[in-house]
Tab-separated table of C-alpha atoms in Angstrom:
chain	number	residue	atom	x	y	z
A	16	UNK	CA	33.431	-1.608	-2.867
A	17	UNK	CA	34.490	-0.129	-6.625
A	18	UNK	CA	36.970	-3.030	-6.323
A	19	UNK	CA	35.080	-6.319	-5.425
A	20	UNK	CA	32.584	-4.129	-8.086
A	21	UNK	CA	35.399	-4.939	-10.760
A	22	UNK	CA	34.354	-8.548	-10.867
A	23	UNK	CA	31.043	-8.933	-11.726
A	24	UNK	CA	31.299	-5.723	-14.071
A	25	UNK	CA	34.116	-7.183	-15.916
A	26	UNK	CA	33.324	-11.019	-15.839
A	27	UNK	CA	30.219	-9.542	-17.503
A	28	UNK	CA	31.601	-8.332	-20.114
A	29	UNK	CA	33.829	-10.883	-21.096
A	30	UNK	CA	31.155	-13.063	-20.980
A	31	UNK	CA	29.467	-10.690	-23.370
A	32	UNK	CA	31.914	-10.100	-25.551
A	33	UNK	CA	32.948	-14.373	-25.583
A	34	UNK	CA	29.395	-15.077	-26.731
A	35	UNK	CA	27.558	-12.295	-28.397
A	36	UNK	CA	29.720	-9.549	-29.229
A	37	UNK	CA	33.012	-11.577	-30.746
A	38	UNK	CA	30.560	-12.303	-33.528
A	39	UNK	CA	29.629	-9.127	-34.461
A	40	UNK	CA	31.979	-7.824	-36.813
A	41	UNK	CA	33.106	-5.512	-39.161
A	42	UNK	CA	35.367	-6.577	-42.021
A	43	UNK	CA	37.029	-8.981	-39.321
A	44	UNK	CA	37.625	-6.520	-36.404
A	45	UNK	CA	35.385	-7.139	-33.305
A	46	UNK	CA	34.774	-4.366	-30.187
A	47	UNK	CA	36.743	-4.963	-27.070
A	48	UNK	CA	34.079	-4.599	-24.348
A	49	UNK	CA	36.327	-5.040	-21.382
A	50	UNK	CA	39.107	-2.423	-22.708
A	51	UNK	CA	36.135	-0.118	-23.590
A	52	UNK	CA	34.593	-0.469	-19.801
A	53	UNK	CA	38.370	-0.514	-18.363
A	54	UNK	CA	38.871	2.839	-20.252
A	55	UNK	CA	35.718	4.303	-19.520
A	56	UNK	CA	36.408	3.552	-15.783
A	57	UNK	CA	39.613	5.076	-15.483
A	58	UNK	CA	39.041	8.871	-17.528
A	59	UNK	CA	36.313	9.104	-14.576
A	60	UNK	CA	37.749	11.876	-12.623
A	61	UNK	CA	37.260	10.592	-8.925
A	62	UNK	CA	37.958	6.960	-9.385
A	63	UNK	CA	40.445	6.191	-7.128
A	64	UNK	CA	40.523	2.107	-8.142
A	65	UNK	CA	41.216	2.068	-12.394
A	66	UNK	CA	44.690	0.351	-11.908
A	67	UNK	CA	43.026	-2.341	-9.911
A	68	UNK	CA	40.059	-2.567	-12.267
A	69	UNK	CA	42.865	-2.866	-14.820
A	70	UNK	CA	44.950	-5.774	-13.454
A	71	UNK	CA	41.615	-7.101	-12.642
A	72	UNK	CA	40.525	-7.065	-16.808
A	73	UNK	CA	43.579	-8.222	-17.740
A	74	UNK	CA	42.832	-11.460	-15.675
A	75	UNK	CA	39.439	-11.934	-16.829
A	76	UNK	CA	40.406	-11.191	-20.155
A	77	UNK	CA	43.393	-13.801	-20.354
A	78	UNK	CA	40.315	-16.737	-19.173
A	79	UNK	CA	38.555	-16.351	-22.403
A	80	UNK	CA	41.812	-15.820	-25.366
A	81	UNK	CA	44.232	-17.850	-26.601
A	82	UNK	CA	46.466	-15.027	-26.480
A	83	UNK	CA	48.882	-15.658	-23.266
A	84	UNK	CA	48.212	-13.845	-20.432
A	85	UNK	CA	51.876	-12.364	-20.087
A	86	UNK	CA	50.800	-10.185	-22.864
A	87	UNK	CA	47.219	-9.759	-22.109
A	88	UNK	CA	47.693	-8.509	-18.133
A	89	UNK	CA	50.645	-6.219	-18.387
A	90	UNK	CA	48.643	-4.410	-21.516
A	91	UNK	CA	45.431	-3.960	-19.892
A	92	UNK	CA	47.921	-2.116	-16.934
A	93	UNK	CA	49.439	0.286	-19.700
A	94	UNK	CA	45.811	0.384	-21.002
A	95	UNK	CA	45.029	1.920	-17.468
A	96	UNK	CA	47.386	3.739	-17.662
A	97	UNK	CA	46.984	5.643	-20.906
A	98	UNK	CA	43.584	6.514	-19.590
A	99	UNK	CA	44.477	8.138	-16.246
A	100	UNK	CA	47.261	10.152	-18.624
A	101	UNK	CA	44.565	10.915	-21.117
A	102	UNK	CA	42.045	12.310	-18.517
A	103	UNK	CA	45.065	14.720	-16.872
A	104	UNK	CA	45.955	15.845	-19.942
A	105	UNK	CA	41.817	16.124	-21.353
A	106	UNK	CA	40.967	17.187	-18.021
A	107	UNK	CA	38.453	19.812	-19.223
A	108	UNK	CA	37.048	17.711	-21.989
A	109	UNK	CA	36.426	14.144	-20.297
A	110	UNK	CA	34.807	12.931	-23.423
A	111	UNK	CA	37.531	14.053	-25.860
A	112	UNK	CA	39.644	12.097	-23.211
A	113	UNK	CA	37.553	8.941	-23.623
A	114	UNK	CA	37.926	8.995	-27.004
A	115	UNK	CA	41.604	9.577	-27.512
A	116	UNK	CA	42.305	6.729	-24.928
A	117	UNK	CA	40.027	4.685	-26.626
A	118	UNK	CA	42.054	4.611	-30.336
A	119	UNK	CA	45.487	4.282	-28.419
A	120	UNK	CA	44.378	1.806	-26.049
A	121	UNK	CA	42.780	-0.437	-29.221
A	122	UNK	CA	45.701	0.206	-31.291
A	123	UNK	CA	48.143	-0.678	-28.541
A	124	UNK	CA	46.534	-4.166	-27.647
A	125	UNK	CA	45.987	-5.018	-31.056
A	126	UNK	CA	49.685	-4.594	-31.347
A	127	UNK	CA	51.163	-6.085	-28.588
A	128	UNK	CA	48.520	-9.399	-29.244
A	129	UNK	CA	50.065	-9.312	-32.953
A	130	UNK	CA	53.914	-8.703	-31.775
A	131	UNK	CA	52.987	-11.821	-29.328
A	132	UNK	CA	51.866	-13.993	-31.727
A	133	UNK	CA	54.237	-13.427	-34.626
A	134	UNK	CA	57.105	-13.722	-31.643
A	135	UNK	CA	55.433	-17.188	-30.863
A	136	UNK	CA	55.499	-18.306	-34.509
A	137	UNK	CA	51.524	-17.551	-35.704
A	138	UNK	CA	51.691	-16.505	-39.187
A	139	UNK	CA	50.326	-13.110	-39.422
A	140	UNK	CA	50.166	-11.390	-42.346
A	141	UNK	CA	50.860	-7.627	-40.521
A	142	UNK	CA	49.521	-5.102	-43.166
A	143	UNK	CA	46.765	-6.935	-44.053
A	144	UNK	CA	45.718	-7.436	-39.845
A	145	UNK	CA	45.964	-3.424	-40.094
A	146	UNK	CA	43.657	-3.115	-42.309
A	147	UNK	CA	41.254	-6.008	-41.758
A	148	UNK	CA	41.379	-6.371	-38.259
A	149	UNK	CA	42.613	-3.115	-36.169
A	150	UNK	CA	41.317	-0.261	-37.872
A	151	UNK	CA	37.676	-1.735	-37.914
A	152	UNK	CA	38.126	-2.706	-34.241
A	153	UNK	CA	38.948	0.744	-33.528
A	154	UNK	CA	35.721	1.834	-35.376
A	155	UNK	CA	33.413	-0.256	-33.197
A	156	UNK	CA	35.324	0.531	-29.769
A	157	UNK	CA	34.828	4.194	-31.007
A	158	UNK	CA	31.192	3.326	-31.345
A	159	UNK	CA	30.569	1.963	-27.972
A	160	UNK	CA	32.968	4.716	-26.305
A	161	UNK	CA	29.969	7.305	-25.557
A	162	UNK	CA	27.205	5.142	-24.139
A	163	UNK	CA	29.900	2.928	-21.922
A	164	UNK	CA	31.350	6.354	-20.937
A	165	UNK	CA	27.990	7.203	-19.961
A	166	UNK	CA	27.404	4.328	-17.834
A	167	UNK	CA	30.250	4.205	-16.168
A	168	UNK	CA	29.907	7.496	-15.257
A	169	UNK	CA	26.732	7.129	-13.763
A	170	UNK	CA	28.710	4.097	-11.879
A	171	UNK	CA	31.008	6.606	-10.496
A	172	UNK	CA	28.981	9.147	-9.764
A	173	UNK	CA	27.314	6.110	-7.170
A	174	UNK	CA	30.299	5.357	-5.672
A	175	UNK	CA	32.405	8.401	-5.455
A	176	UNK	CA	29.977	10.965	-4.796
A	177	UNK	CA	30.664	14.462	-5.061
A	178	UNK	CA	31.506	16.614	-1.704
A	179	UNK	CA	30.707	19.746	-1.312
A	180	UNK	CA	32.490	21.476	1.033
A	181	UNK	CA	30.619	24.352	3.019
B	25	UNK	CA	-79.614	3.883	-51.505
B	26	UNK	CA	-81.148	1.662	-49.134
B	27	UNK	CA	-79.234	-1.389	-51.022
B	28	UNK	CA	-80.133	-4.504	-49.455
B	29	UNK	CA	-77.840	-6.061	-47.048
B	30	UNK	CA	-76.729	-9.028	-49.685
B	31	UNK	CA	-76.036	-6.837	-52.425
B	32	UNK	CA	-74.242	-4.692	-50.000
B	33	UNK	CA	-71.373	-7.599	-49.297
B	34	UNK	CA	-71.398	-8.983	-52.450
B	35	UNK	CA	-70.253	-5.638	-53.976
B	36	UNK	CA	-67.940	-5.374	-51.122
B	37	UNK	CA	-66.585	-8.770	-52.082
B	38	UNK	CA	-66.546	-8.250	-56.042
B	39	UNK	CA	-64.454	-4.520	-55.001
B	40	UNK	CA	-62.090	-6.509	-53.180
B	41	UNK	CA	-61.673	-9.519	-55.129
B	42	UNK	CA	-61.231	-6.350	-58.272
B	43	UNK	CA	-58.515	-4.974	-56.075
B	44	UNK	CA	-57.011	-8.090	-55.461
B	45	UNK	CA	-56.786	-8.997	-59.097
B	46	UNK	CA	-55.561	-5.592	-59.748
B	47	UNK	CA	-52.771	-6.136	-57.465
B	48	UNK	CA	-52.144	-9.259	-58.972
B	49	UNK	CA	-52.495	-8.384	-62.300
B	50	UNK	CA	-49.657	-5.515	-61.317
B	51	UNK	CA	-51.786	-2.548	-62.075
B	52	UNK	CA	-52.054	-1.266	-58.742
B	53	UNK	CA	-48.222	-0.867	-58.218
B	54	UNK	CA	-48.133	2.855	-59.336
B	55	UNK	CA	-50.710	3.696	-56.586
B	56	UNK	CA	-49.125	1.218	-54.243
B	57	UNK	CA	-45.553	2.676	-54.351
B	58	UNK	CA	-47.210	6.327	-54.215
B	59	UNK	CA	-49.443	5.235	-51.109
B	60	UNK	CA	-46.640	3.759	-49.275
B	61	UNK	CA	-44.032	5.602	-49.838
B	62	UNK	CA	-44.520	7.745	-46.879
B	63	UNK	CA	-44.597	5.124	-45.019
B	64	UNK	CA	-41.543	3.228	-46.030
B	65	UNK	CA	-39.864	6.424	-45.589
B	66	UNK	CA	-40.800	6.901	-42.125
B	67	UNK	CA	-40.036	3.515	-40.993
B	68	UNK	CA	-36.555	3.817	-42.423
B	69	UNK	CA	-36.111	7.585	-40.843
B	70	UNK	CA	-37.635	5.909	-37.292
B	71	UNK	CA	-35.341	2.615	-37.526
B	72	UNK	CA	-31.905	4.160	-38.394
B	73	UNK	CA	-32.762	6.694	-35.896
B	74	UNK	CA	-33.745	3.640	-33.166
B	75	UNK	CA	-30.550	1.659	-34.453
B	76	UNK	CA	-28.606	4.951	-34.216
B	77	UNK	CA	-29.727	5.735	-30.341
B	78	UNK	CA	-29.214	1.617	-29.443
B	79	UNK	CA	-25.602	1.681	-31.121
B	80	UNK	CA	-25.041	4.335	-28.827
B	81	UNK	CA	-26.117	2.876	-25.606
B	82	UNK	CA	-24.984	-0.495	-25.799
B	83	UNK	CA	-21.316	0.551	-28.052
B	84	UNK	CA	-19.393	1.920	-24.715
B	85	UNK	CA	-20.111	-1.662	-23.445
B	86	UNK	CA	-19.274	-3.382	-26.561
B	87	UNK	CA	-15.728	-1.336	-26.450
B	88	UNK	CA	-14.204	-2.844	-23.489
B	89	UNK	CA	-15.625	-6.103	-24.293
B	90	UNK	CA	-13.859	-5.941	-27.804
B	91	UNK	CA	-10.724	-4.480	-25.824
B	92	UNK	CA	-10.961	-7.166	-23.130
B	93	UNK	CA	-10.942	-9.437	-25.815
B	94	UNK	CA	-8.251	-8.140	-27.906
B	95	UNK	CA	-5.879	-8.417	-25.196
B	96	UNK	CA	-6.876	-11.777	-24.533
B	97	UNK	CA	-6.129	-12.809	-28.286
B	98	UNK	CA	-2.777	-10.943	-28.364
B	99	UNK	CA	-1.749	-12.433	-25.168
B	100	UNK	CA	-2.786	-15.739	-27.141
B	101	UNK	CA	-0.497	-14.785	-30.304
B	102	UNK	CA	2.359	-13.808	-28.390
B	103	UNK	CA	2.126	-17.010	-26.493
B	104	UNK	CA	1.865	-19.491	-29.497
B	105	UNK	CA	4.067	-17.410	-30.987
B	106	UNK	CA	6.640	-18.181	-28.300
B	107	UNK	CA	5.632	-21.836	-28.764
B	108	UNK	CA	6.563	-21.479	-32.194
B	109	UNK	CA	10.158	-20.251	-31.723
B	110	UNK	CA	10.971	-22.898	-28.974
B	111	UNK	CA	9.348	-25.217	-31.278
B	112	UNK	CA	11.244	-23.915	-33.938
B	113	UNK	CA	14.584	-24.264	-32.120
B	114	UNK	CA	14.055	-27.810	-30.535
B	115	UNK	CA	13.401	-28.782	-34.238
B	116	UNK	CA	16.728	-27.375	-35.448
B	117	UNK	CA	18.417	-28.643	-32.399
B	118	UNK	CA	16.974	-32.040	-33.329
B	119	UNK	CA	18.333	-31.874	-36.753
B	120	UNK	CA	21.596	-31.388	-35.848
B	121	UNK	CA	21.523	-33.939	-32.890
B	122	UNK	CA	20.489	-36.407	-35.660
B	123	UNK	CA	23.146	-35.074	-37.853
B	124	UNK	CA	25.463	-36.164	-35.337
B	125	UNK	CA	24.102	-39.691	-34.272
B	126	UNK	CA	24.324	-40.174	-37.982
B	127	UNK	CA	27.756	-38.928	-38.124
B	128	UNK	CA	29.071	-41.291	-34.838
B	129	UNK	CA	27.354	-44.297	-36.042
B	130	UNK	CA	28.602	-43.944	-39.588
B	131	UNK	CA	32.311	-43.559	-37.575
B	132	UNK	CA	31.617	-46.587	-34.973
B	133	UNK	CA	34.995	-46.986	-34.763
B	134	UNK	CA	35.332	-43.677	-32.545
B	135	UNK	CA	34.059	-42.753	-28.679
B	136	UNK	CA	31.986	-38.918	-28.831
B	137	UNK	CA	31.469	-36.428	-26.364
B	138	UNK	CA	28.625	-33.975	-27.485
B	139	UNK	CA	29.371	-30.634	-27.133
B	140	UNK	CA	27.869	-26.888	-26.862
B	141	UNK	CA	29.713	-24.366	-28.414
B	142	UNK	CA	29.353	-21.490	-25.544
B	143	UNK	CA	31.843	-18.672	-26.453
B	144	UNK	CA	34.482	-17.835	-29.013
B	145	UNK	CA	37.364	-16.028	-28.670
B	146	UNK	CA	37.747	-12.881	-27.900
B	147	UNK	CA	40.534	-11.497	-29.583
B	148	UNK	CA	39.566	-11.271	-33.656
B	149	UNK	CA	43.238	-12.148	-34.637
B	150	UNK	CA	42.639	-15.498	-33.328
B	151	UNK	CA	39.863	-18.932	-34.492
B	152	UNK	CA	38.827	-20.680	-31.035
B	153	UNK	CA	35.448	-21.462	-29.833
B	154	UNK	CA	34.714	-22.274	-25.907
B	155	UNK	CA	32.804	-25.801	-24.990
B	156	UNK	CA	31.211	-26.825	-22.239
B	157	UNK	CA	32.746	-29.519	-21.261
B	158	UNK	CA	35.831	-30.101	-19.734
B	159	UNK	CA	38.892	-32.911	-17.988
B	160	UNK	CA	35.672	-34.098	-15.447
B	161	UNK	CA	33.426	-35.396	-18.756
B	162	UNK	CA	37.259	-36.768	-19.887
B	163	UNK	CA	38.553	-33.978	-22.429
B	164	UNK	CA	42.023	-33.607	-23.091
B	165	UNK	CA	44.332	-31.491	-25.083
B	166	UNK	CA	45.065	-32.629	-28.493
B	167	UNK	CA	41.212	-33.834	-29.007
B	168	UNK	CA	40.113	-33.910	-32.234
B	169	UNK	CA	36.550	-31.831	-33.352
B	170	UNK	CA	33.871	-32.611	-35.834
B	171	UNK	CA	30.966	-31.703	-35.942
B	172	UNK	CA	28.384	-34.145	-38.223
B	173	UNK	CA	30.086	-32.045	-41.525
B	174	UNK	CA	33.627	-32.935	-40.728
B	175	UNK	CA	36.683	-31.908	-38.996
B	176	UNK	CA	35.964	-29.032	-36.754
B	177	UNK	CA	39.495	-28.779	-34.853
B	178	UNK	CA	41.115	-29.928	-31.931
B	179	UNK	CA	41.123	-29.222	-28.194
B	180	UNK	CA	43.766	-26.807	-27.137
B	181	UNK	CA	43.275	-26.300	-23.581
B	182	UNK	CA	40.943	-27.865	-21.001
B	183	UNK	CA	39.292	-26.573	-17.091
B	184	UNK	CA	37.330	-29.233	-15.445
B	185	UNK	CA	33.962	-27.593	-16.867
B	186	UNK	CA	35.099	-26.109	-20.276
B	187	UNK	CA	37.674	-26.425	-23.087
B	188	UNK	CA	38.986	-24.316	-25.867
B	189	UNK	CA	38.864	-25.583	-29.399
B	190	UNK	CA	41.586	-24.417	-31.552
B	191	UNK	CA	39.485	-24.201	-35.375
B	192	UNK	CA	40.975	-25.271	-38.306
B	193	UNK	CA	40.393	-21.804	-39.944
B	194	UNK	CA	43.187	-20.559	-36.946
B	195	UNK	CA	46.235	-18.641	-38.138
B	196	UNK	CA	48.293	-21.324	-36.609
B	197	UNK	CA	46.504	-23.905	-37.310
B	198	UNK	CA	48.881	-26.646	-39.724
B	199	UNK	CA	46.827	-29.839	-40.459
B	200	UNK	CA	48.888	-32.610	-42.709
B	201	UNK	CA	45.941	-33.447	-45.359
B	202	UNK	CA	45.292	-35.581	-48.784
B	203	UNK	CA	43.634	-34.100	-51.425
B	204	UNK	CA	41.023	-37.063	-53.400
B	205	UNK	CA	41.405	-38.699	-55.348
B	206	UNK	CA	44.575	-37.599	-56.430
B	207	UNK	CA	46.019	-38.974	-53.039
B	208	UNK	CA	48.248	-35.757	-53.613
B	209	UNK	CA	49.706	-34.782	-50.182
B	210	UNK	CA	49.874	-30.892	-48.548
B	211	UNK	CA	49.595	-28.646	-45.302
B	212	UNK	CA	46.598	-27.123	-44.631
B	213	UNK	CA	47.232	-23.355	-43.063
B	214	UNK	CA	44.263	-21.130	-41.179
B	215	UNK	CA	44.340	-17.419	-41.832
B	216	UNK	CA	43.154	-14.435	-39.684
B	217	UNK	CA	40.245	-14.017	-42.321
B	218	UNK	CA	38.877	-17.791	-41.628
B	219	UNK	CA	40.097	-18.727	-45.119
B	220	UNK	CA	42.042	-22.011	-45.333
B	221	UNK	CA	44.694	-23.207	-47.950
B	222	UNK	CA	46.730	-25.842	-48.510
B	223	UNK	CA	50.583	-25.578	-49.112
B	224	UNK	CA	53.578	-27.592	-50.598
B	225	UNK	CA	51.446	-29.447	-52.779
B	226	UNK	CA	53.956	-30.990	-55.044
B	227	UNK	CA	53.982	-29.667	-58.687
B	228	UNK	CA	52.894	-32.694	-60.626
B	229	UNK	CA	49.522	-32.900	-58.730
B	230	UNK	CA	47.402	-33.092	-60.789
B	231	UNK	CA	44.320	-30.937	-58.283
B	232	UNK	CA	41.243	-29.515	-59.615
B	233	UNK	CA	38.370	-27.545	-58.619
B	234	UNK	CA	35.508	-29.962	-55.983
B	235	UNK	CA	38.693	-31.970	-55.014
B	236	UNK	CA	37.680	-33.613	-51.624
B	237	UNK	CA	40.157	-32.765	-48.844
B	238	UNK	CA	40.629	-35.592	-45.802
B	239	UNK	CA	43.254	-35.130	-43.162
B	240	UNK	CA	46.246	-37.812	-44.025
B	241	UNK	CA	46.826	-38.640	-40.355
B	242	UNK	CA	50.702	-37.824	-40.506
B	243	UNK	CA	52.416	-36.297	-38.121
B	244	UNK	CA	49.589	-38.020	-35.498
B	245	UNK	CA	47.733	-34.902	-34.726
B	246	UNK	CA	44.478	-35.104	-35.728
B	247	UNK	CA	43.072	-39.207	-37.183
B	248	UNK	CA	42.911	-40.309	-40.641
B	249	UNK	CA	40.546	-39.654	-43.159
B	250	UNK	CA	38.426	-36.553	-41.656
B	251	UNK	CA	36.625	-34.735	-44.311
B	252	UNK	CA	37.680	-30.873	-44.274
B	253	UNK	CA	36.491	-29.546	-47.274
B	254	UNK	CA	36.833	-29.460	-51.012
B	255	UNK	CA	39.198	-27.742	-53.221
B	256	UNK	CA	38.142	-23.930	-54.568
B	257	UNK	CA	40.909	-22.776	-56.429
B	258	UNK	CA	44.307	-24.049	-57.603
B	259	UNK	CA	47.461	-21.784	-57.890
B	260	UNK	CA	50.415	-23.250	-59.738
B	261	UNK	CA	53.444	-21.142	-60.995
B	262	UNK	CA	56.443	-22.297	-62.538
B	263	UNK	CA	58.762	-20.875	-60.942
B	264	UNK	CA	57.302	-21.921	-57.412
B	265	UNK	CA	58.646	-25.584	-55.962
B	266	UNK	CA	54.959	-26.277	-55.021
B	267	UNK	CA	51.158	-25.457	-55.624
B	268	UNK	CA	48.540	-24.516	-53.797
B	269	UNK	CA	45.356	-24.646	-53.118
B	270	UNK	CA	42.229	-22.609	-51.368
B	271	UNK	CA	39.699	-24.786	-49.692
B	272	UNK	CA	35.928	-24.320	-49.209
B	273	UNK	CA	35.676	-26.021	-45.366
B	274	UNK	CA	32.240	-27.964	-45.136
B	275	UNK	CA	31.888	-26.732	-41.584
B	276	UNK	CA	30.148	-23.716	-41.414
B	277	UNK	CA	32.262	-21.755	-38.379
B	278	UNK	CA	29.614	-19.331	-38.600
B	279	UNK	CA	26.788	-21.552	-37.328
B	280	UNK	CA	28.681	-24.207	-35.208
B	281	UNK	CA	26.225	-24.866	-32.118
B	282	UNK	CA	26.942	-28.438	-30.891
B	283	UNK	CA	30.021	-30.309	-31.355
B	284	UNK	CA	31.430	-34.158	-31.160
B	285	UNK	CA	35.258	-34.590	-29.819
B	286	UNK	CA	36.618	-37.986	-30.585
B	287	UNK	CA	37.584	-39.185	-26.712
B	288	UNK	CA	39.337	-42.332	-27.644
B	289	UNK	CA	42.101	-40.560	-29.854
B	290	UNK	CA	45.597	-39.241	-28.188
B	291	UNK	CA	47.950	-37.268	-30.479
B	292	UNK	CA	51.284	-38.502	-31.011
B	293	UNK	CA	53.882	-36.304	-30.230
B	294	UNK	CA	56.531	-36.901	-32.698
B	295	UNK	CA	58.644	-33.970	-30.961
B	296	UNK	CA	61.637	-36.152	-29.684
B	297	UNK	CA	61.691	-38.186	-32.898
B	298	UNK	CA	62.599	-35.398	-34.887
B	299	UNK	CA	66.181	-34.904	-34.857
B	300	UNK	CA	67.583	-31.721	-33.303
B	301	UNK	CA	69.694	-29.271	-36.249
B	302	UNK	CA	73.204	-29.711	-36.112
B	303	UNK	CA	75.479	-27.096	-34.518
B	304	UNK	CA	77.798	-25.148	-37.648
C-alpha cells in the first residue's frame, strides 16, 4: 500500500514543483519538493518502504530535468539513505533528524547535478552556483522541512499504525 | 346685551377678518408661536416616540431582508468578479495569440506549432521549459522556439504528448549569432543566472550599446536571422583576443505562456564534417 502510495504522492510533487514551485525562487535557488517529501518519508520511524519511495523519486524526478537520470536515481537512493542514517543516529529527536538530512541531502544533489554537468561539458561557474544556487536552495528546503515532516507523519501514522502490545 | 342677531355676526366677521389681517400683517406670530408651541412639542414627543416603537417592530424584519440581500449582492460581486478575471485572462491570452499570428504571417516562409508552456525544469542549475506537445503533433529534437518576440530556444527532447525546450538563457546553451548592423560575428553563451553573452567577438568590432542581435544560421542549428535581443554592455580589453558582449533577450523567460516551434526546419548536424584531432 505505502508503495503503490509512492506514485501519486511523488508524481504530485513533481508536478508541483515543474509548474509552480520551480518559479519560486530565492536569489536563483528553488525548493526540491520531492527530496523534501522523500526525506520526510524516510526519518519516519516505522516506515518500512523509504528505499522504494526513493528509487521511486528518483524516477519521477529524472521525467521532468534535463539532468540524466544516471545521476538523478542513484542520488535520490543515497538521499534515502542519509535519512534512514540520520533518524538512527537522531533517534530521540526526529525533527533535529529531519533537518540535518534535509541540508546534506540538498547539498549532496546539488553537487552531484553540478559534478554531472561540468563532467558533461555545461559551463558552470562552481563558486558562484554555491552561492547563488545551493545555499538558497537549502534555505527554502529548510523552510518546507517542518510542515512536510508534519504531513508525512500524519501519512505514516495511517499506514503503520502503532501496536500496542498487552 | 341683547345685541341684535346682525350686529352679532357682523362683529363676529369684522373680529375675524381683524385676526386674519393680524396674522397677515405678522403681528400675531408672537402669540402664535407661544399658543402652539405646546402643541408642536407634543406632536414631535408623540411622533419620534410612534417612529421609535414602528422602527422597532418592523427593523427585526428589515434585518434579514437587508442580510438576505447582502448575500445575494456579494454572491453577485464574487461572480462578476470571476467573470472579470476569466475575462481578463482570455483577453491576455488573445493578445498574445495575435502576437503570434502576427509573428507567423510576418515569417510565411516557416510551418508553426502553437505551444503551452506547462512546466519548467526542476533543477535551478538548469533553463528548460516543458510543452505540451509532442512527436504525435510532429515535434522533433533540434526544433527551433520563438515565441512572437523572437528566438525562444530549441527542442531538446520529445514524448508523444510533451517536449522539453532547451532556453537560450541555458548554461549550455551556444547559439552562432550576428550582431546589426555591424554584421560582426560571435557565440552566444546561457548562464545559470538566465543572463546571456556573447563571446569571441573579434576585436575590431566596432559593437555598441541597442545593437540588435539575430542568430547567423552557422553551424545549422537554429535558422537565420532570429531576433534574440539587443546588445547591453560591451567589454573590450587589450590584452584579450576578443570582446564581448552582454545581451538584453527580448523574450521575457519569466512570462513565456504559449510558444511557436518552427516544424519545417531540421538542424544540420555538421558532426562528421568536422575533422577528428590528429593523434601526437
Amino acid at each position: 500500500m505505502a508503495i503503490f502510495l509512492a506514485i501519486p504522492i511523488l508524481g504530485l510533487m513533481v508536478i508541483f514543483q515543474s509548474a509552480v514551485f520551480s518559479q519560486v525562487q530565492l536569489l536563483y535557488g528553488t525548493t526540491d519538493l520531492v527530496l523534501i517529501i522523500l526525506v520526510a518519508w524516510s526519518v519516519q520511524e516505522r516506515v518500512t518502504t523509504a528505499w522504494h519511495w526513493g528509487i521511486i523519486a528518483g524516477i519521477m524526478a529524472s521525467l521532468a530535468t534535463a539532468v540524466p537520470a544516471y545521476a538523478i536515481i542513484p542520488t535520490y537512493v543515497v538521499v534515502t539513505g542519509i535519512a534512514i542514517y540520520m533518524r538512527r543516529v537522531f533517534w530521540q529527536r526526529p525533527l533535529l533528524a529531519m533537518i540535518t538530512a534535509i541540508v546534506l541531502a540538498t547539498l549532496l544533489s546539488q553537487v552531484v547535478t553540478v559534478a554531472v554537468l561540468v563532467i558533461n561539458g555545461t559551463p558552470i561557474p562552481v563558486i558562484e552556483a554555491f552561492y547563488l544556487i545551493t545555499l538558497p536552495s537549502v534555505l527554502l528546503n529548510l523552510l518546507l522541512a517542518v510542515p512536510a515532516y508534519a504531513l508525512m507523519g500524519d501519512l505514516a501514522n495511517w499506514l503503520y499504525p502503532e501496536t500496542i502490545e498487552i | 346685551m341683547n345685541l341684535p342677531r346682525t350686529f352679532q355676526t357682523a362683529a363676529l366677521a369684522i373680529l375675524i377678518i381683524s385676526i386674519l389681517l393680524l396674522a397677515l400683517g405678522g403681528y400675531l406670530t408672537p402669540i402664535s408661536r407661544i399658543a402652539f408651541s405646546p402643541f408642536i412639542s407634543a406632536q414631535t414627543w408623540l411622533a419620534s416616540r410612534y417612529m421609535a416603537i414602528r422602527d422597532f417592530m418592523t427593523a427585526p424584519r428589515d434585518v434579514a431582508r437587508l442580510t438576505q440581500l447582502n448575500e445575494q449582492l456579494e454572491a453577485e460581486v464574487s461572480r462578476l468578479q470571476a467573470q472579470i478575471i476569466e475575462l481578463q485572462q482570455q483577453n491576455s491570452e488573445l493578445e498574445v495569440l495575435s502576437a503570434l499570428l502576427d509573428f507567423a504571417r510576418t515569417h510565411a516562409e516557416n510551418e508553426y506549432i502553437t505551444a503551452a508552456v506547462i512546466g519548467r525544469d526542476i533543477s535551478p542549475f538548469l533553463h528548460y521549459v516543458i510543452i505540451n506537445r509532442g512527436s504525435d503533433d510532429g515535434l522533433r529534437r533540434g526544433m527551433p522556439v520563438v515565441s512572437s518576440q523572437g528566438l525562444v530556444g530549441r527542442v531538446a527532447a520529445v514524448t508523444a504528448d510533451g517536449a522539453r525546450v532547451q532556453l537560450i538563457t541555458d548554461p549550455d546553451t551556444a547559439i552562432n549569432v550576428r550582431i546589426q548592423p555591424s554584421g560582426a560575428e560571435g557565440l552566444l553563451q546561457g548562464s545559470i543566472t538566465g543572463d546571456i553573452t556573447i563571446e569571441t567577438i573579434p576585436q575590431d568590432a566596432k559593437i555598441n550599446n541597442g545593437d540588435l542581435v539575430l542568430t547567423s544560421g552557422l553551424g545549422g542549428n537554429y535558422p537565420p536571422d532570429m531576433l534574440i535581443g539587443q546588445v547591453s554592455g560591451v567589454r573590450q580589453s587589450p590584452v584579450e583576443l576578443f570582446q564581448s558582449a552582454s545581451v538584453e533577450p527580448v523574450v521575457d523567460f519569466s512570462q513565456l505562456e504559449i510558444v511557436l516551434v518552427i516544424v519545417n526546419f531540421r538542424p544540420v548536424n555538421i558532426g562528421p564534417l568536422i575533422p577528428p584531432p590528429e593523434a601526437p
